Short mmCIF file of C-alpha atoms and ligand atoms in Angstrom, two decimals:
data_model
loop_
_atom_site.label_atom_id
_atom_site.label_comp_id
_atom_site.label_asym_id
_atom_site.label_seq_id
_atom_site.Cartn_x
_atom_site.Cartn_y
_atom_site.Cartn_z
CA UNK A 1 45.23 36.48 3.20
CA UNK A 2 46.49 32.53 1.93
CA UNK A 3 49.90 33.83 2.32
CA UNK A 4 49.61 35.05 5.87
CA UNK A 5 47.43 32.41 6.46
CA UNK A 6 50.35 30.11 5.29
CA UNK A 7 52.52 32.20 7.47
CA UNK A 8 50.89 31.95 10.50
CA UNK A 9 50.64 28.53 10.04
CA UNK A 10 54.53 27.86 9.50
CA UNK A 11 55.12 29.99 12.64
CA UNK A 12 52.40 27.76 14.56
CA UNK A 13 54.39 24.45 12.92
CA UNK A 14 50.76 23.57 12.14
CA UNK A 15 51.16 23.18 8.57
CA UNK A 16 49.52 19.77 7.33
CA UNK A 17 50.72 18.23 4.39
CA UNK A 18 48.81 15.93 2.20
CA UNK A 19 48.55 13.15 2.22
CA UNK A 20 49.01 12.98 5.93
CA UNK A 21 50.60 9.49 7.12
CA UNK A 22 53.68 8.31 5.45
CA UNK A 23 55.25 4.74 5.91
CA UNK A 24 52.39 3.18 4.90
CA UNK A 25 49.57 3.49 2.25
CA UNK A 26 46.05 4.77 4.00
CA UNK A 27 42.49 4.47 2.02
CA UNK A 28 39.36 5.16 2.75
CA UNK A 29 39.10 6.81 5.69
CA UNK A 30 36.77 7.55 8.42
CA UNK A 31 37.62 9.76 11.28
CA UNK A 32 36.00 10.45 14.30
CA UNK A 33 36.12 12.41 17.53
CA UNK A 34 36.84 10.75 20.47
CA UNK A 35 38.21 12.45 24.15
CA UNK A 36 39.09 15.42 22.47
CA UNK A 37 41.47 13.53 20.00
CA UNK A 38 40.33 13.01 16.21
CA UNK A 39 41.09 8.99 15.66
CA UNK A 40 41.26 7.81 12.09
CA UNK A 41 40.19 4.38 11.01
CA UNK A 42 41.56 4.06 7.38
CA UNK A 43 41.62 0.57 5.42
CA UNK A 44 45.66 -0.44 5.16
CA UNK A 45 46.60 -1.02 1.47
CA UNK A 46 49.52 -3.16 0.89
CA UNK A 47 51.35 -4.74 -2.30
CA UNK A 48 49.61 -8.38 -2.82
CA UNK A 49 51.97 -10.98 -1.19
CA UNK A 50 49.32 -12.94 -3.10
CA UNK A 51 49.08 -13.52 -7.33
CA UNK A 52 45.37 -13.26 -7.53
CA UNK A 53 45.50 -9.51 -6.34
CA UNK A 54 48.42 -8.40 -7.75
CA UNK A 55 46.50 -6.02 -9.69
CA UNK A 56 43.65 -4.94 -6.90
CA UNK A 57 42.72 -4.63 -3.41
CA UNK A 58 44.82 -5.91 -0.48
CA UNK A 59 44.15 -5.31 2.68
CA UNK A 60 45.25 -7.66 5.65
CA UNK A 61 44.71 -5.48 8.84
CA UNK A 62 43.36 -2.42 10.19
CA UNK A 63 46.03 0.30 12.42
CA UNK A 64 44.32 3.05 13.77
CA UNK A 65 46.01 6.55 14.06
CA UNK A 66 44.70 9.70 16.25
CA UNK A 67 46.11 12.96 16.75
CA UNK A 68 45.18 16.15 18.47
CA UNK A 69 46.40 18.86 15.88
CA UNK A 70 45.95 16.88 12.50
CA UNK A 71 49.63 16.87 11.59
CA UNK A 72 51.00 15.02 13.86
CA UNK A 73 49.63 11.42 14.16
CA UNK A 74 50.15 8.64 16.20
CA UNK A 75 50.10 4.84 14.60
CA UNK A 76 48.54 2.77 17.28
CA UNK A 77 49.37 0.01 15.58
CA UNK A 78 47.59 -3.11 14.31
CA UNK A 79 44.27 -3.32 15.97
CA UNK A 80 42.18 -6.16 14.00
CA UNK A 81 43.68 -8.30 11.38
CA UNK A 82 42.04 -10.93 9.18
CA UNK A 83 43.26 -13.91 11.16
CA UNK A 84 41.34 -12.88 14.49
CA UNK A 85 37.91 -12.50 12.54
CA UNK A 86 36.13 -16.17 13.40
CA UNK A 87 33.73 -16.11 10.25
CA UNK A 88 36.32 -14.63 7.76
CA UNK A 89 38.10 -15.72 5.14
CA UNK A 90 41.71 -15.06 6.76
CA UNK A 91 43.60 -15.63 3.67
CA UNK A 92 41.15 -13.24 1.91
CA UNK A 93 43.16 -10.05 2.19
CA UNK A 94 39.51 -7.93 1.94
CA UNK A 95 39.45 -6.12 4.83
CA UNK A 96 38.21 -2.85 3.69
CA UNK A 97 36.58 0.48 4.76
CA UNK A 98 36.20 0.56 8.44
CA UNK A 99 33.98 2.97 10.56
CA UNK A 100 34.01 3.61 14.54
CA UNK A 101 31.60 4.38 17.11
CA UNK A 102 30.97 4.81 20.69
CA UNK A 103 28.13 3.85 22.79
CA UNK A 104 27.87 3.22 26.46
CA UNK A 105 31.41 2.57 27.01
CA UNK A 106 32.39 0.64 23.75
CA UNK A 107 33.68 1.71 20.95
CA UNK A 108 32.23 -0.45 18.07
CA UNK A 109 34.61 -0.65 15.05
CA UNK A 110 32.50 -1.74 11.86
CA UNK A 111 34.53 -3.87 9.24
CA UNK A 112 34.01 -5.51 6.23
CA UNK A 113 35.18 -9.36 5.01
CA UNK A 114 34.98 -12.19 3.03
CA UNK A 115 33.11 -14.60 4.85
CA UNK A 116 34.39 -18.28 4.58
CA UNK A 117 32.89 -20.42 2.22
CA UNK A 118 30.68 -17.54 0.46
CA UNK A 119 31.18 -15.30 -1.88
CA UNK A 120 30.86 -11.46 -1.49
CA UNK A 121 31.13 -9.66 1.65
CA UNK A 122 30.09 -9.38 4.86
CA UNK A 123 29.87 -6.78 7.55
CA UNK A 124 31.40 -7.43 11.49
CA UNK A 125 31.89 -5.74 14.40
CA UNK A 126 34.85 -5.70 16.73
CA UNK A 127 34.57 -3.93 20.02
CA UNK A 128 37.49 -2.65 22.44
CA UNK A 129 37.34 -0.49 25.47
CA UNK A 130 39.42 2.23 24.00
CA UNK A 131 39.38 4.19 20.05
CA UNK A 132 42.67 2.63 19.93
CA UNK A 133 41.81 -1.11 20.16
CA UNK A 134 42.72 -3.80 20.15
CA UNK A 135 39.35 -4.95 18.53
CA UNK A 136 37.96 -8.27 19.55
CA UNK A 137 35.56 -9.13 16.88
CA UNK A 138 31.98 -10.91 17.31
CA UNK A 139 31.88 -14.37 16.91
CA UNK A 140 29.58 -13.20 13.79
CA UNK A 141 28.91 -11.16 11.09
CA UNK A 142 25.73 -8.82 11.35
CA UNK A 143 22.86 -10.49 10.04
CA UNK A 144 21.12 -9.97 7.07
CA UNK A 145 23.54 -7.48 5.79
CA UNK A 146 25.72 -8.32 2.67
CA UNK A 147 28.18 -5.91 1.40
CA UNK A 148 30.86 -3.29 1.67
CA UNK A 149 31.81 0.20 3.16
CA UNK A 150 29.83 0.39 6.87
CA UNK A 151 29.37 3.81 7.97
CA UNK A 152 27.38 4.17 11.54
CA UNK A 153 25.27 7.57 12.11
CA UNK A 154 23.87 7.86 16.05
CA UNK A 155 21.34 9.94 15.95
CA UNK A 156 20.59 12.63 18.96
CA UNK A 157 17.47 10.47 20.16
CA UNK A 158 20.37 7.75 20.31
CA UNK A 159 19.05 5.52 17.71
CA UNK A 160 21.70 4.44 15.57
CA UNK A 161 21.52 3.90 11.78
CA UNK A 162 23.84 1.72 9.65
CA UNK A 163 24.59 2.63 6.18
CA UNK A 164 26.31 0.11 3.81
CA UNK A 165 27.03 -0.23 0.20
CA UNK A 166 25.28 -3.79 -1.44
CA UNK A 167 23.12 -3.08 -4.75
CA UNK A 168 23.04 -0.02 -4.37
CA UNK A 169 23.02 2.21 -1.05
CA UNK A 170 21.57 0.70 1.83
CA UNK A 171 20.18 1.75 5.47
CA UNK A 172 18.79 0.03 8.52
CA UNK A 173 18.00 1.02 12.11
CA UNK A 174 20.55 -0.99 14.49
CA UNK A 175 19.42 -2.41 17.73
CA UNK A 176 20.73 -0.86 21.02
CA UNK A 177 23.48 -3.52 20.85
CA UNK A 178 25.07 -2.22 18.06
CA UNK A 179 25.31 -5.73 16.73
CA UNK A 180 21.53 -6.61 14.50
CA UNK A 181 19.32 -4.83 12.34
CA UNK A 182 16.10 -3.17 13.66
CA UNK A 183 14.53 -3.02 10.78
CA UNK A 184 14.50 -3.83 7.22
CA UNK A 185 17.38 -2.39 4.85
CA UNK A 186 15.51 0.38 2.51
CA UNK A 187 17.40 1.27 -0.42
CA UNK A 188 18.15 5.10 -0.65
CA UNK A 189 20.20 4.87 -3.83
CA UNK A 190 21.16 2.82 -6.68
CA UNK A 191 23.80 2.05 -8.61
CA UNK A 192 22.32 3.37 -11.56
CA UNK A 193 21.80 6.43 -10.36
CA UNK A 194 25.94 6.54 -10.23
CA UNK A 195 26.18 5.45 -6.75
CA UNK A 196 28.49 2.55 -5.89
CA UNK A 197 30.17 2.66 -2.72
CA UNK A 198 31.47 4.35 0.10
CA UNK A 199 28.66 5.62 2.02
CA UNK A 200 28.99 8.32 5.46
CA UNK A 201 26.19 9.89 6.78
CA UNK A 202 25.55 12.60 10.11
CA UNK A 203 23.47 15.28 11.38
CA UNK A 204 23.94 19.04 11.39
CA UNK A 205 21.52 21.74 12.35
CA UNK A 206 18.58 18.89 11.69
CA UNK A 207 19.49 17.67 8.56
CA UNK A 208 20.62 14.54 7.60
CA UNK A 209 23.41 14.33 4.70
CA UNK A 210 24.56 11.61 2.73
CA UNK A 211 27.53 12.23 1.41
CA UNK A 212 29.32 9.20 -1.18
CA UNK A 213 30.98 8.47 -3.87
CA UNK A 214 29.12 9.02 -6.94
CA UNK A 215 31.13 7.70 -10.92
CA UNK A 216 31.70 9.96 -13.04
CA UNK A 217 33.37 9.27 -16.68
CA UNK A 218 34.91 5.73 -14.48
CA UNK A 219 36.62 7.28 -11.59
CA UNK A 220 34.62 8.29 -8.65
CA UNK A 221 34.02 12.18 -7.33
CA UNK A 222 32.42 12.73 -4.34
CA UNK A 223 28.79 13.92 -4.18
CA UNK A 224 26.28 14.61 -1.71
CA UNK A 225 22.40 14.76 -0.51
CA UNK A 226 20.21 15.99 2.08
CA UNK A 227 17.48 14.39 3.88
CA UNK A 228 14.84 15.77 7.07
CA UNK A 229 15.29 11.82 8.19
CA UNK A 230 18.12 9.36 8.29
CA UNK A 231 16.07 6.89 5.88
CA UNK A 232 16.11 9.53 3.54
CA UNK A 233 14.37 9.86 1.12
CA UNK A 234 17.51 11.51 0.06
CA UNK A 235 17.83 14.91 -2.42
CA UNK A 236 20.96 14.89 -4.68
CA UNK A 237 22.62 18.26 -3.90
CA UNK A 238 26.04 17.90 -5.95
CA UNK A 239 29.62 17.41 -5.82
CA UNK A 240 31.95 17.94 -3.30
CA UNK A 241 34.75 17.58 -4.58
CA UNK A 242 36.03 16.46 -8.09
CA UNK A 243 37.45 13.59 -9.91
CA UNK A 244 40.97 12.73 -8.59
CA UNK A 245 43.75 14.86 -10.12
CA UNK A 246 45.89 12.29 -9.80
CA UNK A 247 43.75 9.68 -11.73
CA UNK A 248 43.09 7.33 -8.51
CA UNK A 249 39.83 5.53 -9.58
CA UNK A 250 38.30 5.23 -6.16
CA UNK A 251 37.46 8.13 -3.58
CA UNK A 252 36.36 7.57 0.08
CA UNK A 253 35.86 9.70 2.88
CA UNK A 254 34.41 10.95 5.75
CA UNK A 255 33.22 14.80 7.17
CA UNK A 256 34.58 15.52 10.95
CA UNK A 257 33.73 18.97 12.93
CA UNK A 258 36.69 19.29 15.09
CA UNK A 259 37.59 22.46 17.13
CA UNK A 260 34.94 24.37 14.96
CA UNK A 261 36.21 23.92 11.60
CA UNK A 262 34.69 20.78 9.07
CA UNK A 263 37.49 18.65 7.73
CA UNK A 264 37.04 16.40 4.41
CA UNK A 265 39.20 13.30 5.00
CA UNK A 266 39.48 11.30 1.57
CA UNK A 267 42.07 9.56 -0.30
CA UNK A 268 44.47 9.81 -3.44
CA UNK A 269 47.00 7.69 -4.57
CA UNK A 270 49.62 10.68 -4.43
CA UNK A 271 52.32 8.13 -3.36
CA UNK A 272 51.74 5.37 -6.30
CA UNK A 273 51.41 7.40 -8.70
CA UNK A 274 51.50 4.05 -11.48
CA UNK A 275 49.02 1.94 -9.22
CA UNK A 276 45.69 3.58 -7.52
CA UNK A 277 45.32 0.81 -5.23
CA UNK A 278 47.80 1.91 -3.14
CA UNK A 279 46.24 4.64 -1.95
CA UNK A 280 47.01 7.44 0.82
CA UNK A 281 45.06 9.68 3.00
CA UNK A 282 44.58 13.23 2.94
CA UNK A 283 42.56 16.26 4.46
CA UNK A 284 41.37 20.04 3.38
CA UNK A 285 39.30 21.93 5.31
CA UNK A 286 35.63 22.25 4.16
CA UNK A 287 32.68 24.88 4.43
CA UNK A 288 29.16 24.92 4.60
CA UNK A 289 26.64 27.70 2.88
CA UNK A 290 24.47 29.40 5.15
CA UNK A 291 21.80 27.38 3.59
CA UNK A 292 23.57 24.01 4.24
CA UNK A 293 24.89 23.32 0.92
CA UNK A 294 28.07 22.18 1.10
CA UNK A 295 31.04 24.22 -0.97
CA UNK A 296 33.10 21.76 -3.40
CA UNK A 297 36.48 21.23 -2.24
CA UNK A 298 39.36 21.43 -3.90
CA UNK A 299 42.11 18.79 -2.89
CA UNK A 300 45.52 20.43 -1.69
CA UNK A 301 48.05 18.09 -3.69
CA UNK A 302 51.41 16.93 -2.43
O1 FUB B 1 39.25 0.06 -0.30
C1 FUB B 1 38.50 -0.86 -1.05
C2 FUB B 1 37.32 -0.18 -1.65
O2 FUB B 1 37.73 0.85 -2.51
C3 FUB B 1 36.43 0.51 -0.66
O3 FUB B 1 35.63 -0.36 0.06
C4 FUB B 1 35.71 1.42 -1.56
O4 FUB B 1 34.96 2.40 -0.92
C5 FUB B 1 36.84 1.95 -2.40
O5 FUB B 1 37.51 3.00 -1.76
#
């Protein structure tokens, strides 16, 4: 059946290959649907023009890509970099995981950044008329939020939650704008549990998941729980899918229904094989028990 199915798929030219953008290194990202398209929102790694980051992070801008098949993908280009965010640090380079909404007519894009003057992170949003940006971000971060790795879950009521990682795994309700918290952050997991980053969240059938990055031995797998509410409280379930086979410390993704099939979207460092913060995205299909446990996935290499 994998060989026909392999078949099939040559004869369709639908065959993805992971990871799936080349040209430029892709991490951590979070894909959503949007008129019929799936748009990706990945952080953009790039070698450190910089000394002090030679060895970690650097991100300077977002691009966002979309595509209608999930092979083909179109760069839209740069749509928020660090020099347009007012309250950032623009020489900073910490423009991590992104997320992407839509409400009412906007589509919010979530960021994190070094905020001038302070240490840490902050979270921001950037708004645009289109999935594709440009992004014009607020003239401020959100407040009272402090940390990394926004993910935004809009519930069917419309009530939208925001998930972030700080000490440990954090959720609030938003306001209608999108923009402030409606309530106080609760903490549904902490870091020593084996949480650290890298939060998404969403509904299916009535059930809430929280699926994240969870350490294991130093490099991160990807585990999941299940909730009857978005504040949790949140039951571990298990893994989803395993440490990286290619020895890339961090793992980051998101779960997308598109067309009727559940995609994982996560990230290796298949292309820098010597440095894992250059990292790259990739997808495999994913499956759900009858019960609404998830079944672990098992990363299709390059
Ligand atoms: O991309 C920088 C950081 O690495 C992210 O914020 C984490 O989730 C991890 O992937």
């Amino acid at each position: 059946l994998f060989v026909l199915l392999l078949c099939l798929g040559a004869f369709s030219g639908l065959v993805a290959q992971n990871p799936i953008i080349s040209g430029q290194f892709t991490a951590d990202p979070t894909a959503r649907v949007f008129e019929g398209k799936v748009y990706l929102y990945p952080s953009h790694d790039i070698p450190s023009p910089v000394e002090r980051l030679q060895e970690w992070f650097c991100m300077e801008d977002y691009h966002v890509f979309s595509s209608e098949d999930l092979v083909k993908w179109t760069d839209h280009g740069v749509v928020l970099s660090q020099s347009d965010v007012p309250w950032g640090d623009a020489g900073s380079y910490s423009m991590w995981a992104p997320d992407c909404v839509y409400k009412n007519g906007t589509y919010y894009f979530f960021f994190p950044a070094s905020p001038k003057g302070e240490k840490g992170f902050r979270i921001g949003v950037a708004t645009s008329d289109t999935p594709f940006g440009p992004f014009k971000p607020l003239a401020e971060p959100i407040a009272g939020v402090q940390g990394i790795d926004p993910c935004v879950l809009l519930d069917k009521d419309g009530q939208a939650y925001l998930y972030w990682s700080g000490r440990g795994l954090n959720v609030a309700r938003l306001k209608d704008n999108l923009t402030e918290l409606d309530s106080a952050p609760v903490l549904v997991a902490d870091v020593k549990d084996g949480f650290k980053e890298g939060p998404f969240a969403f509904e299916r059938n009535g059930k809430y998941y929280l699926t994240y990055p969870w350490v294991k031995d130093k490099t991160e797998c990807l585990a999941y729980a299940m909730s009857d509410s978005p504040m949790g409280p949140f039951e571990y379930k298990g893994i989803i899918m395993d440490q990286s086979p290619t020895g890339c410390w961090t793992n980051h993704h998101s779960l997308l229904e598109y067309k009727g099939q559940w995609y994982l979207f996560y990230h290796h460092n298949d292309y820098s094989p010597d440095f894992d913060k250059n990292r790259s995205v990739c997808i495999d299909s994913l499956f759900f028990n009858a019960d609404g446990t998830i079944r672990q996935v098992v990363p299709t290499l390059r």
